[in-house]
Amino acid sequence: MIILGESLLIAKGGERDCYIHPDDETKVIKVLHKEGTHNNQNKLEYSYMKYIKRKGVDLSFVTDCYGYVKTNLGKGLVFDRVLDYDGEPSKSFRYYLANKLIPLKEQEILINELKEYLEKNLILFVDTSLTNIFCPKISEGSYKLIIVDGLGAKRTGMKFVFYKMSKAYTKYKIKRQWEKFMKMYEKDVKRAALGKRPFTRL
């Protein structure tokens, strides 16, 4: 059994907490909250990751999933941890945007690369928060975007089945979710331009 504690906690979500793997700092473990109702995001994400991996999809813009482990907090799901080229923990895309650390022209290039990747590989990014996208430095002054959360679906049901069965439906959903993402992005760009960093979560 893997023992997780406060010292390993790196993020708290609405449904899951994320911990550094105590035996491998290049991995994280996502554990469902014990209290409250939830949509079992671990089960959804694991199912979707198995599905796209069976298809042989390129995973270069998403964190890979390595299956379940037993922890003192319940069953956890293991993923890659996003790190910069020098081994430092990567920041979210929203962090870079809020602090105006990457020029808008370069942000546009990074966003277009991610969009093309999702469309080419028919990957559903449904929880399009900018905090679900990390921005690792791949060399000094060079970045890429990596989706760390929010793939597949927000809840089980027939829609989730359709996502995996119909290319036409998948393409439609990708387009709709990307429109939502761009609205969030443009809103955050305006916030950052105010110079007061009115961001509650980075």
Short mmCIF file of N, CA, C and O in Angstrom, two decimals, residues 39-151:
data_model
loop_
_atom_site.label_atom_id
_atom_site.label_comp_id
_atom_site.label_asym_id
_atom_site.label_seq_id
_atom_site.Cartn_x
_atom_site.Cartn_y
_atom_site.Cartn_z
N ASN A 39 -18.77 12.20 -9.69
CA ASN A 39 -19.02 11.47 -10.93
C ASN A 39 -17.97 10.40 -11.21
O ASN A 39 -17.91 9.87 -12.30
N ASN A 40 -17.15 10.12 -10.19
CA ASN A 40 -16.07 9.13 -10.31
C ASN A 40 -15.18 9.43 -11.51
O ASN A 40 -15.09 8.63 -12.45
N GLN A 41 -14.53 10.58 -11.47
CA GLN A 41 -13.66 11.00 -12.57
C GLN A 41 -12.51 10.03 -12.82
O GLN A 41 -12.07 9.89 -13.96
N ASN A 42 -12.04 9.36 -11.78
CA ASN A 42 -10.98 8.37 -12.01
C ASN A 42 -11.47 7.26 -12.95
O ASN A 42 -10.77 6.86 -13.88
N LYS A 43 -12.66 6.75 -12.69
CA LYS A 43 -13.22 5.68 -13.53
C LYS A 43 -13.41 6.16 -14.96
O LYS A 43 -13.06 5.46 -15.93
N LEU A 44 -13.96 7.37 -15.13
CA LEU A 44 -14.17 7.93 -16.47
C LEU A 44 -12.85 8.13 -17.21
O LEU A 44 -12.71 7.76 -18.37
N GLU A 45 -11.88 8.72 -16.51
CA GLU A 45 -10.62 9.03 -17.17
C GLU A 45 -9.83 7.76 -17.51
O GLU A 45 -9.22 7.66 -18.57
N TYR A 46 -9.89 6.78 -16.60
CA TYR A 46 -9.20 5.52 -16.86
C TYR A 46 -9.81 4.82 -18.07
O TYR A 46 -9.08 4.32 -18.94
N SER A 47 -11.13 4.80 -18.14
CA SER A 47 -11.82 4.19 -19.27
C SER A 47 -11.44 4.89 -20.58
O SER A 47 -11.16 4.22 -21.59
N TYR A 48 -11.42 6.21 -20.56
CA TYR A 48 -11.12 6.94 -21.78
C TYR A 48 -9.66 6.78 -22.19
O TYR A 48 -9.35 6.62 -23.37
N MET A 49 -8.75 6.79 -21.23
CA MET A 49 -7.33 6.61 -21.55
C MET A 49 -7.07 5.22 -22.12
O MET A 49 -6.29 5.07 -23.06
N LYS A 50 -7.73 4.20 -21.57
CA LYS A 50 -7.59 2.85 -22.14
C LYS A 50 -8.08 2.83 -23.58
O LYS A 50 -7.48 2.20 -24.45
N TYR A 51 -9.18 3.52 -23.82
CA TYR A 51 -9.78 3.57 -25.16
C TYR A 51 -8.84 4.22 -26.18
O TYR A 51 -8.59 3.65 -27.25
N ILE A 52 -8.29 5.39 -25.85
CA ILE A 52 -7.43 6.05 -26.84
C ILE A 52 -6.08 5.33 -26.98
O ILE A 52 -5.49 5.33 -28.08
N LYS A 53 -5.62 4.67 -25.93
CA LYS A 53 -4.36 3.93 -26.04
C LYS A 53 -4.52 2.68 -26.89
O LYS A 53 -3.61 2.29 -27.62
N ARG A 54 -5.70 2.04 -26.81
CA ARG A 54 -5.97 0.89 -27.69
C ARG A 54 -5.94 1.29 -29.15
O ARG A 54 -5.59 0.50 -30.02
N LYS A 55 -6.35 2.54 -29.42
CA LYS A 55 -6.34 3.05 -30.78
C LYS A 55 -4.96 3.47 -31.24
O LYS A 55 -4.76 3.81 -32.41
N GLY A 56 -3.99 3.45 -30.34
CA GLY A 56 -2.63 3.84 -30.69
C GLY A 56 -2.47 5.34 -30.90
O GLY A 56 -1.62 5.78 -31.67
N VAL A 57 -3.27 6.12 -30.17
CA VAL A 57 -3.26 7.57 -30.32
C VAL A 57 -1.97 8.16 -29.77
O VAL A 57 -1.44 7.71 -28.74
N ASP A 58 -1.46 9.17 -30.43
CA ASP A 58 -0.31 9.95 -29.97
C ASP A 58 -0.65 10.62 -28.64
O ASP A 58 -1.66 11.32 -28.54
N LEU A 59 0.19 10.42 -27.62
CA LEU A 59 -0.09 10.97 -26.29
C LEU A 59 0.83 12.15 -25.95
O LEU A 59 0.98 12.50 -24.77
N SER A 60 1.43 12.77 -26.94
CA SER A 60 2.45 13.79 -26.68
C SER A 60 1.91 15.08 -26.09
O SER A 60 2.69 15.90 -25.59
N PHE A 61 0.59 15.29 -26.12
CA PHE A 61 0.01 16.50 -25.54
C PHE A 61 -0.91 16.21 -24.36
O PHE A 61 -1.65 17.09 -23.93
N VAL A 62 -0.86 14.98 -23.85
CA VAL A 62 -1.65 14.61 -22.67
C VAL A 62 -0.76 13.78 -21.74
O VAL A 62 0.25 13.22 -22.16
N THR A 63 -1.13 13.75 -20.47
CA THR A 63 -0.36 12.92 -19.53
C THR A 63 -0.83 11.47 -19.62
O THR A 63 -2.02 11.20 -19.63
N ASP A 64 0.13 10.56 -19.67
CA ASP A 64 -0.19 9.14 -19.77
C ASP A 64 -0.72 8.62 -18.43
O ASP A 64 -0.41 9.15 -17.36
N CYS A 65 -1.53 7.58 -18.52
CA CYS A 65 -2.15 6.96 -17.35
C CYS A 65 -1.57 5.55 -17.18
O CYS A 65 -1.46 4.80 -18.16
N TYR A 66 -1.24 5.18 -15.94
CA TYR A 66 -0.58 3.90 -15.68
C TYR A 66 -1.42 2.95 -14.83
O TYR A 66 -0.92 1.92 -14.37
N GLY A 67 -2.68 3.28 -14.62
CA GLY A 67 -3.56 2.37 -13.91
C GLY A 67 -3.66 2.68 -12.42
O GLY A 67 -3.15 3.68 -11.92
N TYR A 68 -4.33 1.76 -11.72
CA TYR A 68 -4.67 1.98 -10.31
C TYR A 68 -3.61 1.45 -9.35
O TYR A 68 -2.90 0.48 -9.66
N VAL A 69 -3.54 2.10 -8.19
CA VAL A 69 -2.72 1.61 -7.08
C VAL A 69 -3.54 1.73 -5.80
O VAL A 69 -4.49 2.52 -5.72
N LYS A 70 -3.17 0.94 -4.80
CA LYS A 70 -3.81 1.03 -3.50
C LYS A 70 -3.07 2.05 -2.64
O LYS A 70 -1.84 2.02 -2.55
N THR A 71 -3.84 2.95 -2.01
CA THR A 71 -3.24 3.92 -1.10
C THR A 71 -4.02 3.92 0.22
O THR A 71 -5.10 3.34 0.31
N ASN A 72 -3.46 4.58 1.22
CA ASN A 72 -4.14 4.69 2.51
C ASN A 72 -5.39 5.56 2.42
O ASN A 72 -6.22 5.56 3.34
N LEU A 73 -5.57 6.27 1.30
CA LEU A 73 -6.74 7.13 1.10
C LEU A 73 -7.73 6.51 0.12
O LEU A 73 -8.70 7.16 -0.28
N GLY A 74 -7.50 5.27 -0.24
CA GLY A 74 -8.36 4.60 -1.21
C GLY A 74 -7.64 4.35 -2.52
O GLY A 74 -6.44 4.60 -2.65
N LYS A 75 -8.37 3.85 -3.49
CA LYS A 75 -7.78 3.53 -4.78
C LYS A 75 -7.39 4.81 -5.51
O LYS A 75 -8.17 5.76 -5.60
N GLY A 76 -6.17 4.85 -6.03
CA GLY A 76 -5.69 6.03 -6.74
C GLY A 76 -5.29 5.69 -8.16
O GLY A 76 -4.97 4.53 -8.47
N LEU A 77 -5.32 6.69 -9.03
CA LEU A 77 -4.97 6.50 -10.44
C LEU A 77 -3.67 7.24 -10.72
O LEU A 77 -3.53 8.43 -10.39
N VAL A 78 -2.72 6.55 -11.34
CA VAL A 78 -1.38 7.08 -11.55
C VAL A 78 -1.24 7.71 -12.94
O VAL A 78 -1.64 7.11 -13.94
N PHE A 79 -0.67 8.91 -12.98
CA PHE A 79 -0.42 9.63 -14.23
C PHE A 79 1.00 10.18 -14.23
O PHE A 79 1.63 10.31 -13.18
N ASP A 80 1.46 10.55 -15.41
CA ASP A 80 2.72 11.29 -15.50
C ASP A 80 2.57 12.63 -14.79
O ASP A 80 1.51 13.26 -14.82
N ARG A 81 3.66 13.07 -14.18
CA ARG A 81 3.73 14.42 -13.62
C ARG A 81 4.42 15.32 -14.64
O ARG A 81 5.43 14.92 -15.23
N VAL A 82 3.87 16.49 -14.88
CA VAL A 82 4.44 17.39 -15.89
C VAL A 82 5.57 18.20 -15.26
O VAL A 82 5.37 18.92 -14.28
N LEU A 83 6.77 18.05 -15.84
CA LEU A 83 7.96 18.71 -15.34
C LEU A 83 8.64 19.50 -16.46
O LEU A 83 8.55 19.14 -17.63
N ASP A 84 9.33 20.58 -16.08
CA ASP A 84 10.12 21.33 -17.05
C ASP A 84 11.36 20.53 -17.45
O ASP A 84 11.71 19.54 -16.81
N TYR A 85 12.04 20.99 -18.47
CA TYR A 85 13.23 20.29 -18.97
C TYR A 85 14.32 20.14 -17.91
O TYR A 85 15.13 19.21 -17.95
N ASP A 86 14.32 21.06 -16.93
CA ASP A 86 15.34 21.02 -15.87
C ASP A 86 14.87 20.27 -14.63
O ASP A 86 15.55 20.27 -13.60
N GLY A 87 13.69 19.63 -14.72
CA GLY A 87 13.18 18.84 -13.61
C GLY A 87 12.29 19.59 -12.64
O GLY A 87 11.72 18.99 -11.72
N GLU A 88 12.15 20.90 -12.83
CA GLU A 88 11.28 21.69 -11.96
C GLU A 88 9.81 21.44 -12.30
O GLU A 88 9.48 21.19 -13.46
N PRO A 89 8.92 21.49 -11.29
CA PRO A 89 7.48 21.31 -11.56
C PRO A 89 6.97 22.38 -12.52
O PRO A 89 7.26 23.56 -12.36
N SER A 90 6.21 21.96 -13.51
CA SER A 90 5.66 22.90 -14.48
C SER A 90 4.48 23.66 -13.89
O SER A 90 3.82 23.20 -12.96
N LYS A 91 4.23 24.84 -14.45
CA LYS A 91 3.10 25.67 -14.04
C LYS A 91 1.95 25.50 -15.04
O LYS A 91 2.15 25.06 -16.17
N SER A 92 0.75 25.91 -14.60
CA SER A 92 -0.39 25.84 -15.51
C SER A 92 -0.28 26.92 -16.58
O SER A 92 0.41 27.94 -16.41
N PHE A 93 -0.97 26.70 -17.68
CA PHE A 93 -1.02 27.70 -18.74
C PHE A 93 -1.61 29.00 -18.21
O PHE A 93 -1.18 30.11 -18.57
N ARG A 94 -2.58 28.88 -17.33
CA ARG A 94 -3.22 30.07 -16.76
C ARG A 94 -2.23 30.89 -15.93
O ARG A 94 -2.31 32.12 -15.88
N TYR A 95 -1.31 30.23 -15.26
CA TYR A 95 -0.28 30.93 -14.49
C TYR A 95 0.56 31.82 -15.41
O TYR A 95 0.81 32.99 -15.10
N TYR A 96 0.99 31.26 -16.53
CA TYR A 96 1.81 32.03 -17.47
C TYR A 96 1.01 33.17 -18.08
O TYR A 96 1.53 34.29 -18.28
N LEU A 97 -0.26 32.91 -18.36
CA LEU A 97 -1.12 33.94 -18.94
C LEU A 97 -1.34 35.07 -17.94
O LEU A 97 -1.21 36.25 -18.27
N ALA A 98 -1.68 34.72 -16.70
CA ALA A 98 -1.98 35.72 -15.67
C ALA A 98 -0.79 36.61 -15.38
O ALA A 98 -0.95 37.81 -15.13
N ASN A 99 0.40 36.02 -15.42
CA ASN A 99 1.61 36.78 -15.13
C ASN A 99 2.28 37.36 -16.38
O ASN A 99 3.36 37.94 -16.29
N LYS A 100 1.63 37.17 -17.53
CA LYS A 100 2.12 37.71 -18.82
C LYS A 100 3.59 37.34 -19.08
O LYS A 100 4.40 38.15 -19.44
N LEU A 101 3.88 36.04 -18.86
CA LEU A 101 5.25 35.54 -19.02
C LEU A 101 5.54 35.02 -20.42
O LEU A 101 6.70 34.80 -20.77
N ILE A 102 4.48 34.81 -21.21
CA ILE A 102 4.63 34.37 -22.60
C ILE A 102 3.90 35.37 -23.48
O ILE A 102 2.72 35.66 -23.24
N PRO A 103 4.55 35.93 -24.50
CA PRO A 103 3.88 36.89 -25.39
C PRO A 103 2.63 36.29 -26.03
O PRO A 103 2.56 35.08 -26.27
N LEU A 104 1.64 37.14 -26.30
CA LEU A 104 0.38 36.67 -26.87
C LEU A 104 0.58 35.94 -28.19
O LEU A 104 -0.12 34.96 -28.49
N LYS A 105 1.52 36.40 -29.01
CA LYS A 105 1.78 35.74 -30.30
C LYS A 105 2.23 34.30 -30.09
O LYS A 105 1.81 33.39 -30.81
N GLU A 106 3.09 34.10 -29.09
CA GLU A 106 3.56 32.74 -28.81
C GLU A 106 2.45 31.90 -28.19
O GLU A 106 2.34 30.70 -28.46
N GLN A 107 1.61 32.52 -27.34
CA GLN A 107 0.46 31.80 -26.80
C GLN A 107 -0.43 31.30 -27.92
O GLN A 107 -0.93 30.17 -27.87
N GLU A 108 -0.64 32.13 -28.92
CA GLU A 108 -1.48 31.75 -30.06
C GLU A 108 -0.91 30.54 -30.79
O GLU A 108 -1.66 29.63 -31.17
N ILE A 109 0.41 30.50 -30.95
CA ILE A 109 1.05 29.36 -31.60
C ILE A 109 0.84 28.09 -30.78
O ILE A 109 0.49 27.02 -31.33
N LEU A 110 1.05 28.18 -29.47
CA LEU A 110 0.88 27.02 -28.59
C LEU A 110 -0.57 26.52 -28.61
O LEU A 110 -0.80 25.31 -28.66
N ILE A 111 -1.51 27.44 -28.58
CA ILE A 111 -2.94 27.07 -28.61
C ILE A 111 -3.30 26.38 -29.92
O ILE A 111 -4.01 25.37 -29.93
N ASN A 112 -2.81 26.90 -31.03
CA ASN A 112 -3.10 26.29 -32.33
C ASN A 112 -2.50 24.90 -32.44
O ASN A 112 -3.11 24.00 -33.04
N GLU A 113 -1.31 24.70 -31.88
CA GLU A 113 -0.70 23.37 -31.88
C GLU A 113 -1.57 22.37 -31.13
O GLU A 113 -1.78 21.24 -31.57
N LEU A 114 -2.09 22.80 -29.97
CA LEU A 114 -2.95 21.93 -29.18
C LEU A 114 -4.26 21.63 -29.90
O LEU A 114 -4.72 20.48 -29.92
N LYS A 115 -4.84 22.63 -30.51
CA LYS A 115 -6.09 22.46 -31.26
C LYS A 115 -5.91 21.45 -32.39
O LYS A 115 -6.72 20.54 -32.58
N GLU A 116 -4.83 21.59 -33.15
CA GLU A 116 -4.56 20.68 -34.26
C GLU A 116 -4.36 19.25 -33.76
O GLU A 116 -4.81 18.28 -34.39
N TYR A 117 -3.69 19.12 -32.61
CA TYR A 117 -3.46 17.81 -32.03
C TYR A 117 -4.79 17.13 -31.66
O TYR A 117 -5.01 15.95 -31.98
N LEU A 118 -5.67 17.88 -30.97
CA LEU A 118 -6.96 17.31 -30.56
C LEU A 118 -7.80 16.90 -31.77
O LEU A 118 -8.42 15.83 -31.77
N GLU A 119 -7.82 17.75 -32.79
CA GLU A 119 -8.61 17.46 -33.99
C GLU A 119 -8.04 16.27 -34.77
O GLU A 119 -8.79 15.41 -35.23
N LYS A 120 -6.74 16.23 -34.90
CA LYS A 120 -6.10 15.14 -35.66
C LYS A 120 -6.31 13.79 -34.98
O LYS A 120 -6.56 12.78 -35.65
N ASN A 121 -6.22 13.77 -33.66
CA ASN A 121 -6.28 12.51 -32.92
C ASN A 121 -7.67 12.21 -32.34
O ASN A 121 -7.84 11.20 -31.66
N LEU A 122 -8.64 13.11 -32.60
CA LEU A 122 -10.01 12.95 -32.13
C LEU A 122 -10.06 12.71 -30.62
O LEU A 122 -10.70 11.78 -30.12
N ILE A 123 -9.38 13.59 -29.89
CA ILE A 123 -9.34 13.50 -28.43
C ILE A 123 -10.28 14.53 -27.83
O ILE A 123 -10.24 15.71 -28.19
N LEU A 124 -11.10 14.07 -26.90
CA LEU A 124 -12.09 14.94 -26.26
C LEU A 124 -11.52 15.58 -25.01
O LEU A 124 -11.19 14.90 -24.03
N PHE A 125 -11.41 16.90 -25.05
CA PHE A 125 -11.01 17.69 -23.89
C PHE A 125 -12.27 18.42 -23.42
O PHE A 125 -12.65 19.44 -23.98
N VAL A 126 -12.93 17.85 -22.40
CA VAL A 126 -14.28 18.32 -22.06
C VAL A 126 -14.31 19.33 -20.92
O VAL A 126 -15.19 20.18 -20.86
N ASP A 127 -13.37 19.23 -19.99
CA ASP A 127 -13.31 20.19 -18.89
C ASP A 127 -12.22 21.21 -19.23
O ASP A 127 -11.07 21.07 -18.84
N THR A 128 -12.62 22.24 -19.98
CA THR A 128 -11.65 23.09 -20.69
C THR A 128 -11.08 24.23 -19.85
O THR A 128 -10.74 25.28 -20.38
N SER A 129 -10.96 24.05 -18.56
CA SER A 129 -10.34 25.06 -17.71
C SER A 129 -8.86 25.21 -18.08
O SER A 129 -8.17 24.23 -18.38
N LEU A 130 -8.36 26.44 -18.05
CA LEU A 130 -6.96 26.67 -18.37
C LEU A 130 -6.03 26.09 -17.31
O LEU A 130 -4.85 25.88 -17.57
N THR A 131 -6.58 25.80 -16.12
CA THR A 131 -5.76 25.16 -15.09
C THR A 131 -5.59 23.67 -15.36
O THR A 131 -4.76 23.02 -14.72
N ASN A 132 -6.37 23.12 -16.29
CA ASN A 132 -6.21 21.72 -16.68
C ASN A 132 -5.18 21.55 -17.79
O ASN A 132 -4.96 20.43 -18.28
N ILE A 133 -4.56 22.65 -18.19
CA ILE A 133 -3.50 22.62 -19.19
C ILE A 133 -2.22 23.15 -18.55
O ILE A 133 -2.21 24.27 -18.02
N PHE A 134 -1.17 22.35 -18.57
CA PHE A 134 0.11 22.80 -18.04
C PHE A 134 0.99 23.26 -19.20
O PHE A 134 0.76 22.89 -20.36
N CYS A 135 1.99 24.06 -18.84
CA CYS A 135 2.84 24.68 -19.86
C CYS A 135 4.31 24.44 -19.52
O CYS A 135 5.01 25.35 -19.05
N PRO A 136 4.80 23.22 -19.72
CA PRO A 136 6.19 22.93 -19.38
C PRO A 136 7.18 23.65 -20.29
O PRO A 136 6.93 23.83 -21.48
N LYS A 137 8.30 24.07 -19.69
CA LYS A 137 9.43 24.57 -20.48
C LYS A 137 10.14 23.36 -21.07
O LYS A 137 10.61 22.49 -20.33
N ILE A 138 10.23 23.29 -22.39
CA ILE A 138 10.92 22.16 -23.01
C ILE A 138 12.38 22.51 -23.30
O ILE A 138 13.20 21.63 -23.60
N SER A 139 12.71 23.79 -23.22
CA SER A 139 14.08 24.31 -23.26
C SER A 139 13.99 25.75 -22.78
O SER A 139 12.89 26.25 -22.53
N GLU A 140 15.10 26.43 -22.63
CA GLU A 140 15.06 27.80 -22.15
C GLU A 140 14.29 28.69 -23.12
O GLU A 140 14.65 28.83 -24.28
N GLY A 141 13.18 29.26 -22.64
CA GLY A 141 12.37 30.14 -23.46
C GLY A 141 11.46 29.45 -24.46
O GLY A 141 10.85 30.11 -25.30
N SER A 142 11.35 28.11 -24.37
CA SER A 142 10.50 27.35 -25.30
C SER A 142 9.51 26.49 -24.50
O SER A 142 9.89 25.87 -23.50
N TYR A 143 8.25 26.47 -24.95
CA TYR A 143 7.18 25.82 -24.19
C TYR A 143 6.32 24.93 -25.08
O TYR A 143 6.39 25.00 -26.31
N LYS A 144 5.49 24.10 -24.43
CA LYS A 144 4.42 23.39 -25.11
C LYS A 144 3.27 23.25 -24.12
O LYS A 144 3.45 23.50 -22.92
N LEU A 145 2.11 22.86 -24.60
CA LEU A 145 0.95 22.68 -23.73
C LEU A 145 0.65 21.20 -23.54
O LEU A 145 0.73 20.42 -24.49
N ILE A 146 0.34 20.83 -22.31
CA ILE A 146 0.03 19.44 -21.96
C ILE A 146 -1.28 19.42 -21.16
O ILE A 146 -1.40 20.11 -20.15
N ILE A 147 -2.25 18.63 -21.59
CA ILE A 147 -3.50 18.48 -20.85
C ILE A 147 -3.30 17.48 -19.72
O ILE A 147 -2.86 16.35 -19.95
N VAL A 148 -3.61 17.90 -18.49
CA VAL A 148 -3.39 17.05 -17.32
C VAL A 148 -4.68 16.52 -16.72
O VAL A 148 -4.65 15.64 -15.84
N ASP A 149 -5.80 17.04 -17.16
CA ASP A 149 -7.09 16.65 -16.57
C ASP A 149 -8.21 17.05 -17.52
O ASP A 149 -8.04 17.91 -18.38
N GLY A 150 -9.38 16.40 -17.36
CA GLY A 150 -10.56 16.83 -18.11
C GLY A 150 -10.78 16.14 -19.44
O GLY A 150 -11.53 16.65 -20.28
N LEU A 151 -10.17 14.97 -19.64
CA LEU A 151 -10.36 14.25 -20.90
C LEU A 151 -11.55 13.30 -20.82
O LEU A 151 -11.91 12.82 -19.75
#
